[in-house]
CSV table of C-alpha atoms and ligand atoms in Angstrom, one decimal:
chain,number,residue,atom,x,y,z
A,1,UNK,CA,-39.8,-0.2,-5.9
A,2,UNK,CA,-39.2,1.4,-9.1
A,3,UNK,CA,-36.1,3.9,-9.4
A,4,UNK,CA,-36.4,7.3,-10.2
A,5,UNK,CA,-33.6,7.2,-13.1
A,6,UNK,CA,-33.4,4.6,-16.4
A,7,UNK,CA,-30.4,3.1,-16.5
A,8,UNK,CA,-29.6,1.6,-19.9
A,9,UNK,CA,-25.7,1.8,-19.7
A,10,UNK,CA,-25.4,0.6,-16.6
A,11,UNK,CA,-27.8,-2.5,-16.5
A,12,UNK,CA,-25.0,-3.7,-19.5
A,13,UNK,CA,-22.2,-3.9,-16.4
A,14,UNK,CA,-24.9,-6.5,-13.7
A,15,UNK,CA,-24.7,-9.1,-17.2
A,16,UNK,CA,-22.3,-11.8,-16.6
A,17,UNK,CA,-21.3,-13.7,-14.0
A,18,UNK,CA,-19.0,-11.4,-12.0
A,19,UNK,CA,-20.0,-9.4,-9.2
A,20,UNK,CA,-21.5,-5.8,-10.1
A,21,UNK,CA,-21.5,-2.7,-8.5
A,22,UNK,CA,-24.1,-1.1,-9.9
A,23,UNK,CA,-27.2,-3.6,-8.6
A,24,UNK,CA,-25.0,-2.5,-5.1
A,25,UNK,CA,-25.7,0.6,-6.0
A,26,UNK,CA,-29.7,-0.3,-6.8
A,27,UNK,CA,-30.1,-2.0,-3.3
A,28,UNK,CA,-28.7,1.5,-1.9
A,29,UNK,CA,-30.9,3.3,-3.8
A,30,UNK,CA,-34.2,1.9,-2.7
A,31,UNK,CA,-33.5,3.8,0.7
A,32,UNK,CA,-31.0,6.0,0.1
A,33,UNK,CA,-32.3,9.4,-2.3
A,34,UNK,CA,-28.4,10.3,-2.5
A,35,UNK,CA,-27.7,6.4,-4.0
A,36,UNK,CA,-30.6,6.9,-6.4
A,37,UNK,CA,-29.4,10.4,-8.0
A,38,UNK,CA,-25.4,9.4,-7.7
A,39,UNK,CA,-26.7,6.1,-10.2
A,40,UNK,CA,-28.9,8.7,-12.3
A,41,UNK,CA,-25.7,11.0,-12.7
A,42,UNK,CA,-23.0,8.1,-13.5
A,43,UNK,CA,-25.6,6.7,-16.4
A,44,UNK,CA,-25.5,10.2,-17.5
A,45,UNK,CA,-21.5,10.2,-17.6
A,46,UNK,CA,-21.7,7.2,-19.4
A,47,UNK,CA,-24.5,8.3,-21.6
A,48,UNK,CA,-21.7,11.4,-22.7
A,49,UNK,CA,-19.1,10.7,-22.0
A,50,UNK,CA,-18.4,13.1,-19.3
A,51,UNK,CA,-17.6,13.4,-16.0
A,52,UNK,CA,-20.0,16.0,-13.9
A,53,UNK,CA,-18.1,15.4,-10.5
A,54,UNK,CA,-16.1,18.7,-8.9
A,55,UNK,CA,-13.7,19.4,-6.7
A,56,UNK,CA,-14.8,23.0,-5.2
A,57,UNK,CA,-13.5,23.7,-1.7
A,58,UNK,CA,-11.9,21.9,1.4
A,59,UNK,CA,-13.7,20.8,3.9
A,60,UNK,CA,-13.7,18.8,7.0
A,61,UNK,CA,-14.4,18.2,10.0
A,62,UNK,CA,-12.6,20.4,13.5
A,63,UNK,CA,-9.3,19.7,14.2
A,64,UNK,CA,-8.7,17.5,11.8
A,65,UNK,CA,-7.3,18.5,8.0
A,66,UNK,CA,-7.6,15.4,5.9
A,67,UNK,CA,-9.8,12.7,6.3
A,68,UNK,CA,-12.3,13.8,4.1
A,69,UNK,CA,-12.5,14.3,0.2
A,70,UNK,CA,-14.8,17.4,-1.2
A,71,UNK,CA,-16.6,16.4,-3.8
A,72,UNK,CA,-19.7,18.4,-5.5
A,73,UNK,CA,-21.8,17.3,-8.7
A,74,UNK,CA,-21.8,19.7,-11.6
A,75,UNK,CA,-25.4,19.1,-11.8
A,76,UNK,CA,-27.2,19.8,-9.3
A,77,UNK,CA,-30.2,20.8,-10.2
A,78,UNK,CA,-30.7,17.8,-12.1
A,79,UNK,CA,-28.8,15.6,-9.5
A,80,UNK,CA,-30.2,17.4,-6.1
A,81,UNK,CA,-29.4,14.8,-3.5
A,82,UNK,CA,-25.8,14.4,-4.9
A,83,UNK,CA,-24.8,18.2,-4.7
A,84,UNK,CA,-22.9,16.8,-2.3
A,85,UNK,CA,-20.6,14.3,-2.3
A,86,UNK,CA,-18.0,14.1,0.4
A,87,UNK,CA,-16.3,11.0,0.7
A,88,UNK,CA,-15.1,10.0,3.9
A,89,UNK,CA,-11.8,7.8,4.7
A,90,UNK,CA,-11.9,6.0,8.1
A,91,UNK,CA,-8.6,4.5,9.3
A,92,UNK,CA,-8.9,0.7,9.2
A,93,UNK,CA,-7.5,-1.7,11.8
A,94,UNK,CA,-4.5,-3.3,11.2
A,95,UNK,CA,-4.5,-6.2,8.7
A,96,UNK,CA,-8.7,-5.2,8.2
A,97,UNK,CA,-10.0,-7.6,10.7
A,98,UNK,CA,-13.5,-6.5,11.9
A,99,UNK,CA,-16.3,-8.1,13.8
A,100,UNK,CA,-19.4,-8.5,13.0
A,101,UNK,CA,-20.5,-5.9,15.4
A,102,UNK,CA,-18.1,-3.4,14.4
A,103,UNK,CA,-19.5,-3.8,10.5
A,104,UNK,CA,-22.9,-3.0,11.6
A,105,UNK,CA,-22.1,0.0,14.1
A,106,UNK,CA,-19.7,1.7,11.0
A,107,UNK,CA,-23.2,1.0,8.6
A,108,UNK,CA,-25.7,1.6,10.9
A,109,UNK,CA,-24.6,5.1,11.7
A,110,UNK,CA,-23.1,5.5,7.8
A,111,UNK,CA,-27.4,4.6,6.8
A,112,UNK,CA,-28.2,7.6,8.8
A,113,UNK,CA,-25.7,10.3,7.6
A,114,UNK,CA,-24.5,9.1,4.2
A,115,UNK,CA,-25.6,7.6,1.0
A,116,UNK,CA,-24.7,4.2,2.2
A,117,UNK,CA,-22.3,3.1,-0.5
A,118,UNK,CA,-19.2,2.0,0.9
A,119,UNK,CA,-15.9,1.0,-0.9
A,120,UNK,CA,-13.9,-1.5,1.3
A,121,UNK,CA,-11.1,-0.9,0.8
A,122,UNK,CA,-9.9,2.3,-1.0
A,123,UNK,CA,-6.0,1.7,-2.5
A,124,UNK,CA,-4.9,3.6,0.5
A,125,UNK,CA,-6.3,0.6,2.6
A,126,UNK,CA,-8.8,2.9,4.4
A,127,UNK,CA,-12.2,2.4,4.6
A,128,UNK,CA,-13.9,4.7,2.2
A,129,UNK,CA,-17.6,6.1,2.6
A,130,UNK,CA,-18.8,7.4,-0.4
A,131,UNK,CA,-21.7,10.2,-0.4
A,132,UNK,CA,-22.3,12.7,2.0
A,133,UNK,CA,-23.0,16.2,2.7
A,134,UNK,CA,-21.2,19.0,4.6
A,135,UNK,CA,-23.7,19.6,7.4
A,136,UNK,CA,-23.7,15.6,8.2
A,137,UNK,CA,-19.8,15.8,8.7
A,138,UNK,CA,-19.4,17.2,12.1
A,139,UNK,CA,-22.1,15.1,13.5
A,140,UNK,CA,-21.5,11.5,11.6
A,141,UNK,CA,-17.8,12.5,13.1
A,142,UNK,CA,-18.7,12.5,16.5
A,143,UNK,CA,-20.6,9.3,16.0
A,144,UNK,CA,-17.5,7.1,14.9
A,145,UNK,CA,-15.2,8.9,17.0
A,146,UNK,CA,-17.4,8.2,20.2
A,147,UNK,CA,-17.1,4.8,19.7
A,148,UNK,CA,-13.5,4.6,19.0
A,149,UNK,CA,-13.1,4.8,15.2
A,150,UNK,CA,-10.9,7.7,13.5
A,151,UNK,CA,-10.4,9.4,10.5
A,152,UNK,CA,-7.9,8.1,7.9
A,153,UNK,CA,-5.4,10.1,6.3
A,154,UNK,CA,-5.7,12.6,2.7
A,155,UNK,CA,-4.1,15.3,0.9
A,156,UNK,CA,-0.4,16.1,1.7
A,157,UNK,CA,0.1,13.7,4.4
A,158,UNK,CA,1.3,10.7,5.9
A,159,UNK,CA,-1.5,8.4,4.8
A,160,UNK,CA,-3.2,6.0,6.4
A,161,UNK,CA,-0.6,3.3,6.9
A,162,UNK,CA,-2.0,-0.5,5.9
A,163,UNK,CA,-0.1,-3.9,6.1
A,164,UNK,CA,-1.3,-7.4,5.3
A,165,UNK,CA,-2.8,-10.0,8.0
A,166,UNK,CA,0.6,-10.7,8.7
A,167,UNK,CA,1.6,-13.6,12.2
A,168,UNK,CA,-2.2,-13.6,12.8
A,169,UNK,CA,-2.8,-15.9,9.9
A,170,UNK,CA,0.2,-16.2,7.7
A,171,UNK,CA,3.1,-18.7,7.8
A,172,UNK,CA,5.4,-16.6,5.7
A,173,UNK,CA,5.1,-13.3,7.9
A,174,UNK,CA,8.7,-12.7,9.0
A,175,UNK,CA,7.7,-9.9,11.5
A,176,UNK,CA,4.5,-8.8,12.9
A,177,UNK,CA,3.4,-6.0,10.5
A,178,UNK,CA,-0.1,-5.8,12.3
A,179,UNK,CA,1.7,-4.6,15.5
A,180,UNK,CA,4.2,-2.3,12.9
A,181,UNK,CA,1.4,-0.7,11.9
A,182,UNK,CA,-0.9,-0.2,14.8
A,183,UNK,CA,2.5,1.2,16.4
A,184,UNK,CA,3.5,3.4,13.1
A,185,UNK,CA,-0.1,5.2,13.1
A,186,UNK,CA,-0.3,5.7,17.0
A,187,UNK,CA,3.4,7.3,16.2
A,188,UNK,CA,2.4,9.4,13.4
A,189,UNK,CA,-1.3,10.9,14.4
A,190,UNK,CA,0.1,14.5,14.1
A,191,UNK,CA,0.8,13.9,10.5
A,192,UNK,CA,-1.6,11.8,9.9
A,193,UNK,CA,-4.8,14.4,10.5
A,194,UNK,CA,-2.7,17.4,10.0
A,195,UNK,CA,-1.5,17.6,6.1
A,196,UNK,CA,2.0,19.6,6.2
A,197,UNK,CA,4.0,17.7,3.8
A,198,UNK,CA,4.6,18.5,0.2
A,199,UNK,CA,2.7,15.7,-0.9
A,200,UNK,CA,1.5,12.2,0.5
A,201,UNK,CA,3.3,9.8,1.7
A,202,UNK,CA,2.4,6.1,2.0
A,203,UNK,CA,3.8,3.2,4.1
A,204,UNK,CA,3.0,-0.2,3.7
A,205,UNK,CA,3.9,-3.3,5.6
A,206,UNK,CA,3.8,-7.0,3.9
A,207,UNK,CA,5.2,-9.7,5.9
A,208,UNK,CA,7.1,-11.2,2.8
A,209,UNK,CA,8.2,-11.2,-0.7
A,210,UNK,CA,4.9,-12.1,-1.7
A,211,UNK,CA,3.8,-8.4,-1.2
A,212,UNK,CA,0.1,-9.2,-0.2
A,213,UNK,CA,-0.4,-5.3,-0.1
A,214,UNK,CA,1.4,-4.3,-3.1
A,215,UNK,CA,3.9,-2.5,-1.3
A,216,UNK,CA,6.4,-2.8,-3.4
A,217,UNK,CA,4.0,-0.9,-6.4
A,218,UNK,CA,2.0,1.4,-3.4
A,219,UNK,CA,4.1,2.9,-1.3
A,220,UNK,CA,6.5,5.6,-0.5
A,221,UNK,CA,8.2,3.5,2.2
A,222,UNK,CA,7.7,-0.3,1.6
A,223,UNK,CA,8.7,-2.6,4.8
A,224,UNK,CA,9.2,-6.0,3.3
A,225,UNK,CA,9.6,-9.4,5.4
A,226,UNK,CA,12.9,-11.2,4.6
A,227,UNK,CA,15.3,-13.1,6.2
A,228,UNK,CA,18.8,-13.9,6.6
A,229,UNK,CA,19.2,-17.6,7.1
A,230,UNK,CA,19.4,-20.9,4.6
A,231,UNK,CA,15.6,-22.2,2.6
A,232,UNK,CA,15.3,-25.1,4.7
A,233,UNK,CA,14.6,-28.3,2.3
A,234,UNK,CA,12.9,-31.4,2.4
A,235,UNK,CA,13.9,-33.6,0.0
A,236,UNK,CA,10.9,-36.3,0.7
A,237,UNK,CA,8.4,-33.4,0.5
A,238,UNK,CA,10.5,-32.5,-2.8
A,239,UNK,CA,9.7,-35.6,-3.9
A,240,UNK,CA,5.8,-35.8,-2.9
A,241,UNK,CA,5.5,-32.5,-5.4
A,242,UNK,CA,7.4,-34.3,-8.1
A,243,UNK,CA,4.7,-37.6,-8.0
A,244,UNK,CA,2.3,-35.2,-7.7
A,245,UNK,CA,2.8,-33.9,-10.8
A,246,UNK,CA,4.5,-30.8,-10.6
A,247,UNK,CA,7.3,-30.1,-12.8
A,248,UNK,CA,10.1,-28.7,-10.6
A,249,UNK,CA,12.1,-27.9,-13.5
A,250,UNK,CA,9.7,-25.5,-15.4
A,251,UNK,CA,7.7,-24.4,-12.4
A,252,UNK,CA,10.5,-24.1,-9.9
A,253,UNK,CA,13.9,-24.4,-11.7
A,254,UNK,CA,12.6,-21.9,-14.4
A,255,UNK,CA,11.3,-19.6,-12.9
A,256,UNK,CA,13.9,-18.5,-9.7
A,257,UNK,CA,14.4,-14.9,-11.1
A,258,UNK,CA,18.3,-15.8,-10.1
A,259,UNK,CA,18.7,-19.0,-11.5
A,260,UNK,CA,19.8,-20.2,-7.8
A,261,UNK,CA,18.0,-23.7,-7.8
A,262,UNK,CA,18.3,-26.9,-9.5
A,263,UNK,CA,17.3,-30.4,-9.2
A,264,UNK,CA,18.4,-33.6,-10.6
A,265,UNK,CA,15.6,-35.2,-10.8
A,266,UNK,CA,15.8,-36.9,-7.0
A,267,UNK,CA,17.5,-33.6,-5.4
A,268,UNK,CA,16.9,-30.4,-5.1
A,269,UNK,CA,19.3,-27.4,-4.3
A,270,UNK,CA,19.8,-23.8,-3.5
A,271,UNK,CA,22.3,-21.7,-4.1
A,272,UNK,CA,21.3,-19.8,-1.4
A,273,UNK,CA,23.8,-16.8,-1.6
A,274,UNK,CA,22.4,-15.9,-4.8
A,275,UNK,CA,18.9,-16.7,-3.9
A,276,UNK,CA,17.3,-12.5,-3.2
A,277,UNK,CA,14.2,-13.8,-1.1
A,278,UNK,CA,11.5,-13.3,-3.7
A,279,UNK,CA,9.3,-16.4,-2.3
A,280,UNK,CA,8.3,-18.1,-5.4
A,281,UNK,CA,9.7,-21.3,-4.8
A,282,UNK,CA,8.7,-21.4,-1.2
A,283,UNK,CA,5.1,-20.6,-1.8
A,284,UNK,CA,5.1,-22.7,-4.8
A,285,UNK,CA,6.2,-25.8,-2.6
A,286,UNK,CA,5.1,-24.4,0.5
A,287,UNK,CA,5.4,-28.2,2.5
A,288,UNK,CA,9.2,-28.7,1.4
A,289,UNK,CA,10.4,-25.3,1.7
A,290,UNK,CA,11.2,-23.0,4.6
A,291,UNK,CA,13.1,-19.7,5.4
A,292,UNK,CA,15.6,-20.2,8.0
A,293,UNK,CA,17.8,-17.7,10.2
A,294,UNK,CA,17.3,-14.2,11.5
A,295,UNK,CA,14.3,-12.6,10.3
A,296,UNK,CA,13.6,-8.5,9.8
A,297,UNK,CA,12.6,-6.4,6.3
A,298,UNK,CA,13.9,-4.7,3.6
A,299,UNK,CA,12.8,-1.1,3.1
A,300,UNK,CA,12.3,-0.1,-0.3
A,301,UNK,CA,11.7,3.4,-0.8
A,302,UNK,CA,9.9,5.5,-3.7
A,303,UNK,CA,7.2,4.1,-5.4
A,304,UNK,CA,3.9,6.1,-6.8
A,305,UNK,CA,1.3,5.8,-9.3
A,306,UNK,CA,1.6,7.8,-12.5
A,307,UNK,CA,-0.1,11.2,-11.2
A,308,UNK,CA,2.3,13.9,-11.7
A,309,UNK,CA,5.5,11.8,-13.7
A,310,UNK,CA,4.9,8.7,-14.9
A,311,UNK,CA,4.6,5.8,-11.9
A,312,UNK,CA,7.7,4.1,-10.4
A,313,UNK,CA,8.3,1.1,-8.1
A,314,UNK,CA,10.3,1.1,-4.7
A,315,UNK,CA,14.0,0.1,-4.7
A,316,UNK,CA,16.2,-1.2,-2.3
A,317,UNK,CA,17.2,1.3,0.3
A,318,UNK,CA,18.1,-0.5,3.5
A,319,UNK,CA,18.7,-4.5,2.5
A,320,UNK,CA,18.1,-5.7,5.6
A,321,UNK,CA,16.3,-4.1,9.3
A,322,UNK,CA,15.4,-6.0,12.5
A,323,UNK,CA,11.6,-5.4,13.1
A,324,UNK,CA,11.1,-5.5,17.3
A,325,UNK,CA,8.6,-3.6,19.1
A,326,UNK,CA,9.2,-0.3,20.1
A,327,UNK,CA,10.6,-0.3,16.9
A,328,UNK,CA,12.8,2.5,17.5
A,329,UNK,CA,15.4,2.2,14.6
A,330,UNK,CA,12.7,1.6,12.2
A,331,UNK,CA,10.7,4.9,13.6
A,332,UNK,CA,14.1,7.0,13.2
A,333,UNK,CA,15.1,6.0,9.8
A,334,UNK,CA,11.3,6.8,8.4
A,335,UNK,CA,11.7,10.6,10.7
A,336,UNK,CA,15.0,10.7,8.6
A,337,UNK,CA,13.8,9.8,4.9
A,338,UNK,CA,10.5,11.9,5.6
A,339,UNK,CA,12.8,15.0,7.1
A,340,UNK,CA,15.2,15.0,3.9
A,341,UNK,CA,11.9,15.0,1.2
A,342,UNK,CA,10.1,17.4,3.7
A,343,UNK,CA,13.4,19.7,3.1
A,344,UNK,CA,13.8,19.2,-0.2
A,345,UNK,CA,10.5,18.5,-2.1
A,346,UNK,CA,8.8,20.6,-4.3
A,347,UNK,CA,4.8,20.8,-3.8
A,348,UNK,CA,3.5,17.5,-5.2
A,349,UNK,CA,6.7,16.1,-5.7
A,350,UNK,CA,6.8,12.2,-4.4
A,351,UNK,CA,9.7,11.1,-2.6
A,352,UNK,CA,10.6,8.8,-5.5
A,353,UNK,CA,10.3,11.7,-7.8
A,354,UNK,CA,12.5,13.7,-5.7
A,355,UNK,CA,15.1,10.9,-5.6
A,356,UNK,CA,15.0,11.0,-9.4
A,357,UNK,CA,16.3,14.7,-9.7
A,358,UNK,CA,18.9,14.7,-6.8
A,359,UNK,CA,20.0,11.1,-6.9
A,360,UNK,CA,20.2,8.6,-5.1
A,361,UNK,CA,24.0,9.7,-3.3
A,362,UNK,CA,22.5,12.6,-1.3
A,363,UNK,CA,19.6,10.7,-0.4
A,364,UNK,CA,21.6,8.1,1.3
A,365,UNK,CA,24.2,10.4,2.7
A,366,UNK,CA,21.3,12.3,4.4
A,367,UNK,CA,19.4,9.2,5.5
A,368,UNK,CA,22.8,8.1,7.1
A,369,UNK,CA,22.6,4.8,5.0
A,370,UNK,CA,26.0,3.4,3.9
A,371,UNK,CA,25.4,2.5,-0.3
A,372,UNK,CA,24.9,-1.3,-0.4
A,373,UNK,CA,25.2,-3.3,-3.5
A,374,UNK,CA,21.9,-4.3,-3.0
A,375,UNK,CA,21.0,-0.7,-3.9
A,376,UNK,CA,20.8,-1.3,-7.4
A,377,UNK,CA,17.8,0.3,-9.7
A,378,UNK,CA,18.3,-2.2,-12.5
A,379,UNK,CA,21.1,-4.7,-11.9
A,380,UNK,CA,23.8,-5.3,-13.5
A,381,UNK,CA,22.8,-1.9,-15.7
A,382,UNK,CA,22.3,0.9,-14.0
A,383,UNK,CA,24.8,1.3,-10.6
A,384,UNK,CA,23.9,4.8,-9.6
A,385,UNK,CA,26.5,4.7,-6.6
A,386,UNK,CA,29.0,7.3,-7.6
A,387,UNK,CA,32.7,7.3,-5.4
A,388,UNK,CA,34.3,10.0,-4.4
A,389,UNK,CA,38.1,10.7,-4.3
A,390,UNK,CA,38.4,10.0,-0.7
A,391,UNK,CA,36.5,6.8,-1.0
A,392,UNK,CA,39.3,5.2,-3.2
A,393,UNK,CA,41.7,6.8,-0.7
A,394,UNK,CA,40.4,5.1,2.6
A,395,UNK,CA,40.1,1.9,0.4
A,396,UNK,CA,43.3,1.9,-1.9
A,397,UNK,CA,46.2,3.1,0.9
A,398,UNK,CA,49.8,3.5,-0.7
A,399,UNK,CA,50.7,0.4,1.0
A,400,UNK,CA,48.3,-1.5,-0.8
A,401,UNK,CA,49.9,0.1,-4.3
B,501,SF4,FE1,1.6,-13.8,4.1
B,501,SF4,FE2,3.6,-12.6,2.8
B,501,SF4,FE3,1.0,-12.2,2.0
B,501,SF4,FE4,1.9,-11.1,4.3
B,501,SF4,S1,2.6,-10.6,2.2
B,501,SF4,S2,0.0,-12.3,4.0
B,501,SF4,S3,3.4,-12.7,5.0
B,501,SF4,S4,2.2,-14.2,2.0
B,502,SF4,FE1,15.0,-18.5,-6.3
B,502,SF4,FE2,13.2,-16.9,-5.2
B,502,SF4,FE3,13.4,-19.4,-4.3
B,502,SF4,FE4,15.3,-17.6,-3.8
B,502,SF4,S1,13.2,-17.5,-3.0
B,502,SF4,S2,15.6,-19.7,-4.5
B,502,SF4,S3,15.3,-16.3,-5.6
B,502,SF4,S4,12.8,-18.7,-6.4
């Protein structure tokens, strides 16, 4: 079957050998009308050079005020069967595991009410429908909530929280960030669905240093895996590597960010007090190295893309947290960091942003976090924990002097 619109432009992205979404897009357009005109109108775009998609009103579906994006085509009359072109965010489970059966139900009833196209996953980490209209909403609603599945999160709200596989697959996981999550959403449903917040606010959950979700560059509140203990070596593992052919020195040596390990040739050492847990050298040599001790996460706080200001990444806020179901003093330092930007935020200020302008001082004082020198923005360069007078006084006594 033949489509309805020429697509010049867009035929140039299926050439090569990568995957392409446009001949997606073809396969959903031989059923799907609204595929079809949303592939007419993007060759336009890219015919001119402009964008013909609109934001005009909120909608939604009862109850519920996020969850779904209002979008409208600026051509409609052209593009009919894209007048409309809601996309919808559905909250994913933990660490995205889905079976077969669940795939088909979430398409199956998406086929009937939508344009088809899906995007798994959106940045957020929910699953994202693309194309629909408003009268479909209320009913393609009930569909996936009567089988168990709920809306994600959008606009000024605690967004759909997302965390990497985690135990269920991955050595390195030093907590159970599936179970964080599951727990953190059940927690925050209110201000999940119901935007009251000055802006969003995303948490993420990686089970290490290796930031599988991009915490660290994603998030508002970023709960990183670490632990407290020794990197376990093997030296006879150490040594299969070396005949193997790596070279420890340029590929492990070299590159610890703290210049903590070195190796003789037959030995290899850490200097594990300076070591800061950023898992190169352990995924690198994954069979001879191995965290040791007490494991929990570091929260980082304050990281954004460049919307409003210019994007930032999360710093070190709370060095180190024990991560144990129910996860109660976890869940009360979030309620505090959320409850001082909720007070103090401007409208589409980001809590990083917000730290920016009153510093970071405040921030801690009202967060009830004592300053740690691992609080550092850029180390060695850019301290930003100022002392007062009473600080010196508690610390330098006359005795002492
Ligand atoms: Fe494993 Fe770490 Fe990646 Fe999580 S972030 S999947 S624990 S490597
Ligand atoms: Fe160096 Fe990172 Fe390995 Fe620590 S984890 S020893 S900082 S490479």
């Amino acid at each position: 079957m033949s489509l309805k619109h020429k697509t010049p432009m867009l035929d140039e992205l299926e050439k090569g050998p990568w995957p392409s979404f446009v001949t997606e897009m073809k396969k959903a357009a031989k059923k799907s009308p609204m595929a079809e005109d949303g592939l007419g109108q993007l060759e336009k775009s890219y015919q001119t050079k402009l964008g013909y998609w609109k934001h005009g009103g909120i909608v939604g579906v009862l109850g519920y005020g996020g969850g779904v994006i209002g979008r409208y085509s600026d051509l409609p009359e052209e593009f009919p069967e894209v007048a409309h072109f809601h996309t919808i965010r559905i909250n994913q489970p933990s660490g995205w595991y889905y079976t077969t059966k669940a795939l088909r139900e979430i398409c199956e009833i998406w086929d009937r009410y939508g344009s088809g196209l899906t995007n798994m996953h959106g940045s957020t980490g929910d699953l994202v429908l693309l194309g629909t209209n408003t009268e479909s909403l209320e009913p393609l609603f009930a569909e996936y909530s009567s089988r168990g599945w709920d809306l994600g999160g959008s606009g000024s709200c605690l967004r759909t929280p997302s965390c990497c596989l985690g135990q269920s697959r991955c050595e390195w996981a030093n907590y159970d960030t599936m179970d964080v999550i599951y727990n953190l959403t059940q927690e925050y449903q209110d201000e999940l669905h119901r935007p009251a917040f000055a802006y969003k606010f995303k948490i993420k959950a990686a089970g290490c240093a290796c930031d599988c979700v991009a915490s660290i560059a994603r998030s508002d509140c970023a709960i990183i895996g670490t632990w407290k203990g020794d990197i376990l070596i093997d030296q006879a593992e150490v040594k299969k590597y070396a005949d193997g052919g790596m070279n420890i020195q340029d590929e492990i040596v070299g590159m610890c960010p703290t210049e903590c390990v070195s190796y003789d040739g037959k030995e290899l050492k850490i200097n594990n007090p300076q070591c800061n847990r950023c898992m190169h050298c352990i995924a690198k040599m994954t069979r001879a190295l191995r965290p040791s001790g007490e494991r929990g996460a570091t929260i980082c706080i304050g990281s954004k893309a460049p919307i409003v200001v210019g994007s930032l990444l999360s710093w070190v806020v709370v060095p180190f947290i024990k991560v144990e179901a129910p996860y109660t003093e976890l869940k009360e330092l979030i309620a505090r960091i959320i409850e001082w930007w909720d007070d103090n935020a401007k409208p589409r200020e980001r809590i990083g942003e917000l730290i920016e302008v009153k510093g970071m001082r405040p921030f801690l004082e009202a967060i009830g976090v004592p300053p740690q020198p691992q609080q550092v923005k850029e180390p060695r360069k850019d301290p930003f924990i100022f002392f007062k007078d009473e600080d010196f006084e508690k610390i330098y006594t006359k005795d002492k002097y």
